[in-house]
Structure formats: structure tokens, C-alpha cells
Short mmCIF file of C-alpha atoms and ligand atoms in Angstrom, two decimals:
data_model
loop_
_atom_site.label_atom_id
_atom_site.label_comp_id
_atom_site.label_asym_id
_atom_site.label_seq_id
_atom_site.Cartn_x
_atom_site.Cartn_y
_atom_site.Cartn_z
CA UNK A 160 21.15 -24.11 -20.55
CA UNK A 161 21.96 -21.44 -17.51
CA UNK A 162 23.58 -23.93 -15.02
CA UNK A 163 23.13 -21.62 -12.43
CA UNK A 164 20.31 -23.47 -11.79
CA UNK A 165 20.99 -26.87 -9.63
CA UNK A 166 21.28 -28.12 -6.25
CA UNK A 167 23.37 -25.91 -5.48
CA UNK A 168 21.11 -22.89 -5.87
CA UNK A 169 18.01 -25.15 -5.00
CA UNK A 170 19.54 -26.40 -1.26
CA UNK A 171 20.39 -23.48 -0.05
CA UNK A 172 16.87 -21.18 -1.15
CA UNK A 173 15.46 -24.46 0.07
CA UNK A 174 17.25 -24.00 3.47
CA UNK A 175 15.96 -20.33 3.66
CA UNK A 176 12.25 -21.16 2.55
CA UNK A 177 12.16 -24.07 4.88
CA UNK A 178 12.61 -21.66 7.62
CA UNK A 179 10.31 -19.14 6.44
CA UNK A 180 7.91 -21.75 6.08
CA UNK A 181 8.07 -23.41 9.67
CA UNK A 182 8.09 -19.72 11.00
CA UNK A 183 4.62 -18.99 9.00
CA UNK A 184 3.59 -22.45 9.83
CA UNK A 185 4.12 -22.38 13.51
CA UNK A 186 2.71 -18.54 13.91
CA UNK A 187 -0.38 -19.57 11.72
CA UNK A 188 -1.26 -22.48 14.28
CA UNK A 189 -0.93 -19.88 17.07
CA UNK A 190 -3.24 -17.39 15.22
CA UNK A 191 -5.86 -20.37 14.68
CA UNK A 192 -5.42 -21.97 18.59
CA UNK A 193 -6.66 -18.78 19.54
CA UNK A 194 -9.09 -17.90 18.25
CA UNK A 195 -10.55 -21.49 17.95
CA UNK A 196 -8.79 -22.47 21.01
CA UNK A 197 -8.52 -26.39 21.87
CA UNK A 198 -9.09 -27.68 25.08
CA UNK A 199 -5.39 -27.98 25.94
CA UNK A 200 -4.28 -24.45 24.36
CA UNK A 201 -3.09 -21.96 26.46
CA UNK A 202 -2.38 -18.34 25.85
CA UNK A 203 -1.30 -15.86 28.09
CA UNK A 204 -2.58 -12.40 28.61
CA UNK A 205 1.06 -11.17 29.00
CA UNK A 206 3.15 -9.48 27.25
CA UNK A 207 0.63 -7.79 25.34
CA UNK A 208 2.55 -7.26 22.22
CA UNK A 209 3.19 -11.22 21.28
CA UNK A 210 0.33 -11.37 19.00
CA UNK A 211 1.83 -8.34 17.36
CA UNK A 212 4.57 -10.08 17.19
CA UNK A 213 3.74 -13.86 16.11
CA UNK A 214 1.04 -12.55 13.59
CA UNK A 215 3.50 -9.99 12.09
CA UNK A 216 5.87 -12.52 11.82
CA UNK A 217 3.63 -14.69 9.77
CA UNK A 218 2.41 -12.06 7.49
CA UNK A 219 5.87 -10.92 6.63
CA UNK A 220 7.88 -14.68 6.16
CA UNK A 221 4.83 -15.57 4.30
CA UNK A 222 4.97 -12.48 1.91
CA UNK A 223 8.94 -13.24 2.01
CA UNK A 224 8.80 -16.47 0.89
CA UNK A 225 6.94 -15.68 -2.69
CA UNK A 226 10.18 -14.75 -4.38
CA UNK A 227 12.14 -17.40 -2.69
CA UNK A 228 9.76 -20.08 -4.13
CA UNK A 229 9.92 -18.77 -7.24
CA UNK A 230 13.73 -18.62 -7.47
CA UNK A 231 13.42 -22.35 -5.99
CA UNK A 232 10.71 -23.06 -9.06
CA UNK A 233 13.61 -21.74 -11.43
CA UNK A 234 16.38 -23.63 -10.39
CA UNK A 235 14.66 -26.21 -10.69
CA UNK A 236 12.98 -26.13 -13.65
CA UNK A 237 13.97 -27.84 -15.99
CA UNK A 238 13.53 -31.40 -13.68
CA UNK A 239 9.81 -30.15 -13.30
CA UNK A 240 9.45 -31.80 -16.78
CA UNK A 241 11.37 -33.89 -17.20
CA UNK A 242 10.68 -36.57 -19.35
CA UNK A 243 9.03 -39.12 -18.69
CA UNK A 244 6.43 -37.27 -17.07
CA UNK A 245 5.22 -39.57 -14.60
CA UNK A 246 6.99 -43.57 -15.40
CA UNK A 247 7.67 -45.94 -12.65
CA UNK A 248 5.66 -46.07 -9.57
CA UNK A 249 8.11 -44.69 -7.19
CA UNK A 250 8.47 -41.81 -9.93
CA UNK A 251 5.32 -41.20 -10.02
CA UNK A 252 4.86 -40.96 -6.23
CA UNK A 253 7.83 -38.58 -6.01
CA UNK A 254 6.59 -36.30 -8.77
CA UNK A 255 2.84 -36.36 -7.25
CA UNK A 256 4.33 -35.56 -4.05
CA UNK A 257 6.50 -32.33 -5.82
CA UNK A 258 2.71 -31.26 -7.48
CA UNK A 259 1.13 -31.34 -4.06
CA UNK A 260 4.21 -29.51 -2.77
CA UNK A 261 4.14 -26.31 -5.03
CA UNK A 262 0.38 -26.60 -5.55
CA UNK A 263 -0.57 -26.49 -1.76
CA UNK A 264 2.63 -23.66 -1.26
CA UNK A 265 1.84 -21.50 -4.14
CA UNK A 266 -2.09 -21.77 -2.67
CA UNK A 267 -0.95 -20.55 0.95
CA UNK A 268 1.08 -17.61 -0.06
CA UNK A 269 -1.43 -16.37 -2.96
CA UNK A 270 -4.62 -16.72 -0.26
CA UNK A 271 -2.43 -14.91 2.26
CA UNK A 272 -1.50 -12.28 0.19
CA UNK A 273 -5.21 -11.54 -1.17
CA UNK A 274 -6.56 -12.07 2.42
CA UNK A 275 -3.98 -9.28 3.73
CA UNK A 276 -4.64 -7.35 1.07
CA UNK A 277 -8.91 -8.16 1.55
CA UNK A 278 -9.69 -9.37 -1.92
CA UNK A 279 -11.31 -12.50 -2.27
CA UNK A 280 -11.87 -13.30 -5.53
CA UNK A 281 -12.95 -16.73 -4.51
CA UNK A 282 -15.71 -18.34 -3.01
CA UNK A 283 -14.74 -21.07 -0.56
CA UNK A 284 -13.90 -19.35 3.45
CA UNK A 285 -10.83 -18.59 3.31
CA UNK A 286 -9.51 -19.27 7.49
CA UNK A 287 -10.79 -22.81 7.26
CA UNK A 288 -8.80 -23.59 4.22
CA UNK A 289 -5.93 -21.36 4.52
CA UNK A 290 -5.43 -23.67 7.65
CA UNK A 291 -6.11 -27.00 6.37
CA UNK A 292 -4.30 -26.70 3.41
CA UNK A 293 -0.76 -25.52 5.67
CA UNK A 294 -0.84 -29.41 6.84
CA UNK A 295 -1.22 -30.38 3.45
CA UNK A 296 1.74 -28.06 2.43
CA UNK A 297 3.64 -28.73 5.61
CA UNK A 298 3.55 -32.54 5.44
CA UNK A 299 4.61 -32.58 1.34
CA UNK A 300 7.64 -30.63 2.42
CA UNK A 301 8.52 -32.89 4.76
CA UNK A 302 8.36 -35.94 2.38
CA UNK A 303 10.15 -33.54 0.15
CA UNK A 304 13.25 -33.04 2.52
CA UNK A 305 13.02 -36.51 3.76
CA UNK A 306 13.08 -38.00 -0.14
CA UNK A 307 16.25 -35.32 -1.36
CA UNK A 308 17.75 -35.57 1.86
CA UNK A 309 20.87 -37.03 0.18
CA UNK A 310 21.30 -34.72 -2.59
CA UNK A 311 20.15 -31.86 -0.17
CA UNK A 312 23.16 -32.30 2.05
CA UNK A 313 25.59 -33.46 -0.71
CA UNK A 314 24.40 -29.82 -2.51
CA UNK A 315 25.11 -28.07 1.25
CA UNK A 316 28.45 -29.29 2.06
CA UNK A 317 29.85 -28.75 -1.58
CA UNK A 318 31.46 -24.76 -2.57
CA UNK A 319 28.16 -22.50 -3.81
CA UNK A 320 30.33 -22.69 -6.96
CA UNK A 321 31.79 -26.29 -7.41
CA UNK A 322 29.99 -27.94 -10.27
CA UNK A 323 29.79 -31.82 -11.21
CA UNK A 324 31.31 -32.58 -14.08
CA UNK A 325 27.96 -32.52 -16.33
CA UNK A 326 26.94 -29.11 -16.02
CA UNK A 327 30.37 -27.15 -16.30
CA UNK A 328 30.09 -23.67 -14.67
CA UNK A 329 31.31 -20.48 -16.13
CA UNK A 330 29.94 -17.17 -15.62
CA UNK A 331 29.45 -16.81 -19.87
CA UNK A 332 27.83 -20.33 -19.71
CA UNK A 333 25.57 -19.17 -17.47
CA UNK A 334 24.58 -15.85 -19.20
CA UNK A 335 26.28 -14.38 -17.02
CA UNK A 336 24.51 -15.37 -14.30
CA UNK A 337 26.58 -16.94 -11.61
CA UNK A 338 24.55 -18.89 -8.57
CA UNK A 339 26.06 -16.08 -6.11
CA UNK A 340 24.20 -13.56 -8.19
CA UNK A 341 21.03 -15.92 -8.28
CA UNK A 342 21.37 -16.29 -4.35
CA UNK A 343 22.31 -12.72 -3.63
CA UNK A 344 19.06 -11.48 -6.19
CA UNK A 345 16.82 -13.87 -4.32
CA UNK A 346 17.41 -13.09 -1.10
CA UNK A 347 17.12 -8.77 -2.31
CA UNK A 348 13.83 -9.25 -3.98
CA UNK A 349 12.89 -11.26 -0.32
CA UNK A 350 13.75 -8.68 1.90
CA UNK A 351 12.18 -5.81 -0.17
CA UNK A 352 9.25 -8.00 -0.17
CA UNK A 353 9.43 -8.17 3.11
CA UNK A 354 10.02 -4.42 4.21
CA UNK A 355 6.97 -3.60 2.05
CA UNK A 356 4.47 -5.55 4.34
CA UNK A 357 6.41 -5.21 7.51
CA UNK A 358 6.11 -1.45 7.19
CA UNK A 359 2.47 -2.05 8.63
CA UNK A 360 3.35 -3.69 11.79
CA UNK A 361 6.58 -2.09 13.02
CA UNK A 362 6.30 1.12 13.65
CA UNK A 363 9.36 3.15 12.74
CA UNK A 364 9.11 1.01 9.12
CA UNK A 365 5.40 2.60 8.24
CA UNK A 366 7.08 4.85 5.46
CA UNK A 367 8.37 1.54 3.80
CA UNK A 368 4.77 0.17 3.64
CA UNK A 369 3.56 0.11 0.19
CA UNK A 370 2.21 -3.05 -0.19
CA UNK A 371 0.29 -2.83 3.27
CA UNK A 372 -3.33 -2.18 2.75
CA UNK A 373 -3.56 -0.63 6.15
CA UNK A 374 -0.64 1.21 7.64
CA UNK A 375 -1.95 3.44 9.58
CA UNK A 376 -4.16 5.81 7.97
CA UNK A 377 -7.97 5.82 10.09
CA UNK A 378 -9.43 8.38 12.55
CA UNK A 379 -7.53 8.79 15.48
CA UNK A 380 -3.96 7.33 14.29
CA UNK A 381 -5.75 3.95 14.36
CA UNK A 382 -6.90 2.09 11.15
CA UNK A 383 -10.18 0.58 10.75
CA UNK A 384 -10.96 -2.75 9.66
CA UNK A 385 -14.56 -2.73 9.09
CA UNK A 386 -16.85 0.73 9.45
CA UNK A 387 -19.62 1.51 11.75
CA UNK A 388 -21.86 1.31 8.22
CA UNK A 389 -20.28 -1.93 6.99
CA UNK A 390 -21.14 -3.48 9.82
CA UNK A 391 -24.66 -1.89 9.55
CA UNK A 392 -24.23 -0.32 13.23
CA UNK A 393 -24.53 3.61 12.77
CA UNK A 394 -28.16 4.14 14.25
CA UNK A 395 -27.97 1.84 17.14
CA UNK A 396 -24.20 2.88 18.18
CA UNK A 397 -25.81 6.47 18.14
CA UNK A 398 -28.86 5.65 19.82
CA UNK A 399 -29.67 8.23 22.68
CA UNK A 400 -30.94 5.22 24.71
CA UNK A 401 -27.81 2.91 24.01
CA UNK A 402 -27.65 0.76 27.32
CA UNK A 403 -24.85 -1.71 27.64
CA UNK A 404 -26.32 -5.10 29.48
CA UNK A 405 -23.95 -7.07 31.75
CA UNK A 406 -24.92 -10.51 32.80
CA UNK A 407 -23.10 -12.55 35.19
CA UNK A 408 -25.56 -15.60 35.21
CA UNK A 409 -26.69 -14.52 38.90
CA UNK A 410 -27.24 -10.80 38.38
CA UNK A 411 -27.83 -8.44 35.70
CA UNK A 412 -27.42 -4.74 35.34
CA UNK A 413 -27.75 -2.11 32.18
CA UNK A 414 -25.33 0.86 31.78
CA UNK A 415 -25.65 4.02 29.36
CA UNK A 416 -22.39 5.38 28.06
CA UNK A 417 -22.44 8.31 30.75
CA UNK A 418 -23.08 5.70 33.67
CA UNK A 419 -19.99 3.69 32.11
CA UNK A 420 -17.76 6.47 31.97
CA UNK A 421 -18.54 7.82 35.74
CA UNK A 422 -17.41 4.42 36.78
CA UNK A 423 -13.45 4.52 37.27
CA UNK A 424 -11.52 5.00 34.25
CA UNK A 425 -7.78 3.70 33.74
CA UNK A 426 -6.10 3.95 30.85
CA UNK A 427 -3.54 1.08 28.85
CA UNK A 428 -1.13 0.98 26.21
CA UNK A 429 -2.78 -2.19 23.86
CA UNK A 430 -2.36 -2.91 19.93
CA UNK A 431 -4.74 -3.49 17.46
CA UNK A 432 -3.09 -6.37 15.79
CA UNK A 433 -5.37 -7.64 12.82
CA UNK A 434 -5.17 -11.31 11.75
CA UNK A 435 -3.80 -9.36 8.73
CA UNK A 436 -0.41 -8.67 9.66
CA UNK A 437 -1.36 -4.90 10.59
CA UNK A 438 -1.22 -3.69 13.82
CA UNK A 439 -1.04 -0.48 15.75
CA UNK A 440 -0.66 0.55 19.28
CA UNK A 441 -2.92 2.96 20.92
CA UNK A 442 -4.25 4.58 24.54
CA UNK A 443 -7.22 2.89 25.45
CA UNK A 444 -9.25 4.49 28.41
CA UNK A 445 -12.15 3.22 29.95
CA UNK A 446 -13.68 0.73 33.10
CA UNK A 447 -11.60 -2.16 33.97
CA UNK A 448 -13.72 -5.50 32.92
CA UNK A 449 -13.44 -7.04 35.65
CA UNK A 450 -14.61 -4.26 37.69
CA UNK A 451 -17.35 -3.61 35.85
CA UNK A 452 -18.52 -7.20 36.35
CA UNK A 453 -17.90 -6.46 40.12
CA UNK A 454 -20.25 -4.06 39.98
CA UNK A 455 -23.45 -6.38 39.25
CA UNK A 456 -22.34 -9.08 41.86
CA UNK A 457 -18.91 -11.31 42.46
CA UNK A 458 -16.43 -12.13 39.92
CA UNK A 459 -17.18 -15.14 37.80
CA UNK A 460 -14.80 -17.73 37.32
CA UNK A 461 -15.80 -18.56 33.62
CA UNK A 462 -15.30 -17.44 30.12
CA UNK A 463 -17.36 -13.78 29.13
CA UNK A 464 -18.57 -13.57 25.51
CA UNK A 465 -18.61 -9.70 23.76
CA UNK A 466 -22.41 -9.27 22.25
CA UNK A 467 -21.88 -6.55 19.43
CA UNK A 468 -24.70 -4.31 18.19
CA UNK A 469 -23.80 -5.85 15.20
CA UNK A 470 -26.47 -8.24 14.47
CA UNK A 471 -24.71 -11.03 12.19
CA UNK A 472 -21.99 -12.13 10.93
CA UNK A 473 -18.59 -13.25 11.94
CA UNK A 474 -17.48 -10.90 14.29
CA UNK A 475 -21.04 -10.42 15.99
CA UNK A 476 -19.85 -12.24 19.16
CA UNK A 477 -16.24 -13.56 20.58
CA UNK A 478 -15.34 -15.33 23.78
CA UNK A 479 -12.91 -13.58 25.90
CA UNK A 480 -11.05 -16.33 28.04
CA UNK A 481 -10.82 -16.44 32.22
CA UNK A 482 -7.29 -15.56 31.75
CA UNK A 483 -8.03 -12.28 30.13
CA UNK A 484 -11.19 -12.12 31.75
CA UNK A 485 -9.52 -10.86 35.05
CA UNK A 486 -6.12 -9.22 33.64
CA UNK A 487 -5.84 -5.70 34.78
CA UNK A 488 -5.50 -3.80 31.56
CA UNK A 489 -8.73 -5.81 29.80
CA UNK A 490 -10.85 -2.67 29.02
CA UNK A 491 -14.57 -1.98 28.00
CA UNK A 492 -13.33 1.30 26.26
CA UNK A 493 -14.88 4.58 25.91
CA UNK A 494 -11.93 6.73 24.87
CA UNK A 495 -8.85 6.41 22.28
CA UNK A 496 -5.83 8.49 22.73
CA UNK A 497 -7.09 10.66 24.55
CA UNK A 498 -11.04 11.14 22.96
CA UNK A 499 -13.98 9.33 23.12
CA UNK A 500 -14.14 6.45 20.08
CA UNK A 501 -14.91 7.35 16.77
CA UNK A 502 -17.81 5.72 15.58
CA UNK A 503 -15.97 3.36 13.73
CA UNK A 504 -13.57 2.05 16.27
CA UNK A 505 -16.32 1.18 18.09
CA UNK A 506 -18.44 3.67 19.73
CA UNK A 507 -20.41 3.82 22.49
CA UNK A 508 -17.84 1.41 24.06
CA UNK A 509 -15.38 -1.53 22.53
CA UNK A 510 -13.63 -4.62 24.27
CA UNK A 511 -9.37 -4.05 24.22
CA UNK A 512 -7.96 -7.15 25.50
CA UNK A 513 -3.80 -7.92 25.92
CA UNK A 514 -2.48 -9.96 23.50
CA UNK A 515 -5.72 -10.88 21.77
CA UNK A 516 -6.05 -11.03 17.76
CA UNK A 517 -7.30 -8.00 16.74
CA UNK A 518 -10.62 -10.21 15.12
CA UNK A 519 -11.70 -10.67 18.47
CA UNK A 520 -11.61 -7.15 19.93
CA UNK A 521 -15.39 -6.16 19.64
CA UNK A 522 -16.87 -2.87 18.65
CA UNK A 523 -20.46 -1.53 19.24
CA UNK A 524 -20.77 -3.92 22.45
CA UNK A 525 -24.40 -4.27 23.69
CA UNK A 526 -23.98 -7.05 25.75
CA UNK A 527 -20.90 -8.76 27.78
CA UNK A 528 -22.78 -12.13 29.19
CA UNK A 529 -20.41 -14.74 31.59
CA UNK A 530 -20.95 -17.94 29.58
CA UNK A 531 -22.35 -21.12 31.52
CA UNK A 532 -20.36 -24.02 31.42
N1 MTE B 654 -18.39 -5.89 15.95
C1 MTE B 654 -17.23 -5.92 15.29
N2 MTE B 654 -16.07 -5.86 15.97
C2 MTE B 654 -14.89 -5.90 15.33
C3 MTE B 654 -14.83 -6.03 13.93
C4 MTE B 654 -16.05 -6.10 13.21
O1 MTE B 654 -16.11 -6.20 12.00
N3 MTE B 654 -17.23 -6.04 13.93
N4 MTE B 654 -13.59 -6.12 13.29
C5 MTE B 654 -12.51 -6.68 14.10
C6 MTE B 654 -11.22 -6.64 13.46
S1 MTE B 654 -10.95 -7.77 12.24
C7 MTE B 654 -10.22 -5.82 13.88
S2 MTE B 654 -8.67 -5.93 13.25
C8 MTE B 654 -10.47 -4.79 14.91
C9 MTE B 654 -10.06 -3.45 14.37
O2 MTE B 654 -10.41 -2.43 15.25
P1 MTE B 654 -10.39 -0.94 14.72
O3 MTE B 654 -11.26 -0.88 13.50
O4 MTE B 654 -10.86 -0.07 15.82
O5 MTE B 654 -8.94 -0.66 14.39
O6 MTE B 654 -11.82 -4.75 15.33
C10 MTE B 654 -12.43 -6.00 15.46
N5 MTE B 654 -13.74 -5.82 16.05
MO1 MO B 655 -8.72 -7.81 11.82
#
């Protein structure tokens, strides 16, 4: 037997998983309060990069934390079957709580890595799941910690290298494996895991990026999540008589593309940053949202929902909240660094919000309606 493997290995990739874990956990609640926002949540409009920020950070420790769980699974191996398999009641709870453990982890990081990557070979909605499973996972590692508490700290506080009596460690014992080499392999294979994904969200790492799907290839240094023709847009976003109908409950006005852009235009540095872990910043120019809806009649106080010319599906409509509602660099976009929008970022005009998921950015907007409470 390699006794590399042990508490000693298993506390401390423990320690670093645990972390990775809470940090995925805690930016994944973020991504979901957002954009299915509780009465109590709150997120600012400022600084505009955050999202980037939280949502890279969960793609990345949750793309990190594959190897470490499966140096964990090996060092622990062996106890996985133990026999006997299940015996005593308390046994049995403590091994039912380990299979919930790995089951619910391994789930999270495979269905985050296939939703990054946009291949769903399964048929169940992935957000919905993805997010009620992390409790699932979340509270089994908690009864985890709590239950090997004492053999987690007893594992910390000894040398990496000390061994109990039982399992004698040499390096030739160990196949020449010692549990510094196990540690200092583990926590390689993480950050090369890691580099490769984060490659798509910061900036001056894009060269690094080969497992991001989308780092940074698309028409006008932007990439595109879904096309003008996936979303089935392409003859009305071309239309010659594309109006653009703003509602603010007490007044109503239509606007062509050339009546939008005559309006004043400023210009603002905002990132796409997909749910995906992808992001990219870009020069948005076009009419101030709140001063377009000052141009049909005074500025609501309520929420605004985005109408796209797409006519179904999940991205068809979003709520933009008060907040971001009146913040100064919320854009109805014509142009993108520096010429008008490709037809597939969203042409005639888009919404660009600060520190919004990218999900909720809409394309092909044909309506932008204040919603009655
Ligand atoms: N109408 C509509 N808007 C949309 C989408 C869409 O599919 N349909 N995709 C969203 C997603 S998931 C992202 S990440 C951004 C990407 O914008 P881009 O394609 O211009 O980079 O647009 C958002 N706006
Ligand atoms: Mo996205």
C-alpha cells in the first residue's frame, strides 16, 4: 500500500478544497441573487467590474477544485471501501453522508464544467439544479468537517511527514511517492487547471486560455454568446422600419435607430461578463437610459424590463433594477468600440448595464417598458 495516502495528505487538500468550495459557493449564490433577486438582495451598480470578478472567481475555483477532489478521492481511497460496507447505524449514516458528499461535489464541478464549456448532454435545466444541488453539497461538507473534526485537526497540527506507527513512511514504501510530492503535484495540476479557464476572464492571461470556450475571438474583439440567427432575430434586427417602443406606464414614444442615435450619445467602459466565467471589456456608445426615458415623460421610480426582438426563450426579456435603472453609464447601445453593433452583439440597439451578469444584457431590444408594481 502507498501510505502517502492518509490524513495527512487528506487534511490539508481538504483545507484547500474547503476554501475553493466556500469561494464557488458564496460567488454562485451571488450569481443566482441576481439574477433571481430576493426581496432583501441588494446589488450595487458600482464598481462595474465585480461581476467580472465574483463570476470569474467561481468559474475558475470551481474548475480548480476537480484535481484537488480527486487527489482528496485518492488519499482516501482505500477507507471508501472499507469493509463492512455499510454495518452499524452510525456507520452507515457517516458513509451515506461521504456518498452524498462526493456524489453532490463531483455533480457541481462536472455540470459547471459542461455548462462553461455549453454542452449539455443532459436533460434536466441545468441553473435550477446546479443551485439546489450546491446546498446539498455544501451542507454534506459541513457534516463532513463537523464528524472528522478530530482527526482533521490531529492530521493539521502533526509534521506533513510524521506517520503513526501503522502505516510506516518511507519514500520506497511509498513508491516513491512521498505526501510532499502528492501535495506539491496536486496543487500544480490545480493551478494549471486554473490558468486554463482563467485565461478567459483576465485579460493579460487570454494566451493561457485553452480550455475556455470563449476567449475572445467574435466580431469586434467581443465574443458572442448566442448569434443574431440562433436567436432567430436576423430579419427583424434588419428591418428598415425597426422602431424601438419606450413605455413609461404614463407615456409612450417609438424611436428608429437614426432617431436613437441623434439623441445624445456618451460612451462607457462596461464588460460582458457571461454567467460562464468569460468576460470581456468593451466601449459601449449610445443614449443614456435614463435619458431616454426622460424623453417620453418623468423618470420612473420602478424596475424597467428589456423586450428583445427575440420572441421566446430565456433571454427574451430581463428586469433591469431602479438601482441600475438611473446609473449614469446604463446604456441603450448603438455602437461598440468605436462602430455601430454587429448584428450579433445586438443590433439595432442592446442594453449594457454596470455590473450586471452578462445573461441579462439584452440584444435586439424592441421594447424597454417601466414595470407596474
Ligand atoms: N436577446 C438576447 N440577449 C442576450 C442573449 C441572448 O441569447 N438573447 N445572450 C446573453 C448572454 S448569455 C450574454 S453573455 C451576452 C453576450 O453578449 P455578446 O454576444 O454581445 O457578447 O448577451 C446576452 N444578451
Ligand atoms: Mo452569457
Amino acid at each position: 500500500m502507498t501510505t502517502a495516502r492518509g490524513p495527512e495528505v487528506a487534511s490539508r487538500i481538504g483545507l484547500v478544497l474547503g476554501v475553493a468550495i466556500l469561494v464557488c459557493f458564496v460567488t454562485g449564490l451571488l450569481s443566482h441573487w441576481i439574477q433571481h433577486p430576493p426581496q432583501w438582495f441588494w446589488w450595487p451598480a458600482n464598481p462595474v467590474w465585480l461581476y467580472r470578478v465574483t463570476q470569474g472567481l467561481h468559474v475558475i475555483t470551481g474548475v480548480a477544485a476537480i484535481p484537488l477532489l480527486l487527489v482528496k478521492l485518492w488519499s482516501v481511497y482505500p477507507k471508501l471501501f472499507e469493509k463492512p460496507l455499510i454495518g452499524s447505524p452510525v456507520r452507515a449514516l457517516e458513509r451515506g453522508s461521504i456518498a452524498v458528499l462526493v456524489g453532490s461535489l463531483v455533480f457541481q464541478l462536472v455540470t459547471g464544467l459542461f455548462n462553461a464549456a455549453q454542452f449539455y448532454p443532459w436533460t434536466f435545466f441545468f441553473t435550477t439544479t446546479h443551485y439546489a444541488m450546491a446546498y446539498v453539497a455544501v451542507g454534506a461538507l459541513l457534516v463532513h468537517i463537523a464528524v472528522k473534526l478530530p482527526i482533521i485537526r490531529d492530521a493539521l497540527t502533526r509534521p506533513l511527514e510524521s506517520a503513526p506507527v501503522e502505516t510506516a513512511q518511507t519514500e520506497t514504501e511509498a513508491g516513491g511517492l512521498s505526501r510532499r510530492t502528492v501535495l506539491v503535484g496536486a496543487g500544480i495540476a490545480s493551478g494549471l487547471a486554473a490558468l486554463a479557464v482563467a485565461g478567459q476572464t483576465v485579460p493579460y492571461l487570454r494566451r493561457l486560455a485553452v480550455l475556455s470556450p470563449r476567449s475572445g475571438e467574435g466580431p469586434q474583439g467581443v465574443p458572442v454568446n448566442r448569434t443574431a440567427a440562433e436567436a432567430g432575430v436576423e430579419q427583424s434586427a434588419l428591418a428598415p422600419d425597426f422602431e424601438l417602443t419606450v413605455d413609461i406606464g404614463t407615456a409612450q414614444r417609438t424611436f428608429s435607430r437614426a432617431e436613437l442615435a441623434a439623441l445624445p450619445q456618451t460612451s462607457a467602459i462596461l464588460p460582458i461578463a457571461c454567467v460562464e466565467g468569460w468576460s470581456a471589456s468593451a466601449v459601449w456608445t449610445g443614449v443614456v437610459l435614463r435619458d431616454l426615458l426622460r424623453t417620453v415623460g418623468d423618470l420612473p421610480d420602478g424596475d424597467v424590463r428589456m423586450v428583445s426582438l427575440e420572441r421566446s426563450g430565456l433571454y427574451a426579456t430581463t428586469v433591469l433594477p431602479q438601482r441600475h435603472v438611473v446609473d449614469a453609464s446604463t446604456l441603450i447601445a448603438l455602437d461598440v468600440n468605436g462602430a455601430p453593433l454587429d448584428l450579433d452583439h445586438g443590433y439595432p440597439c442592446r442594453l449594457i448595464a454596470p455590473n450586471r451578469p452578462g445573461v441579462l444584457q439584452t440584444k435586439w431590444l424592441s421594447r424597454i417598458e417601466v414595470v407596474q408594481q
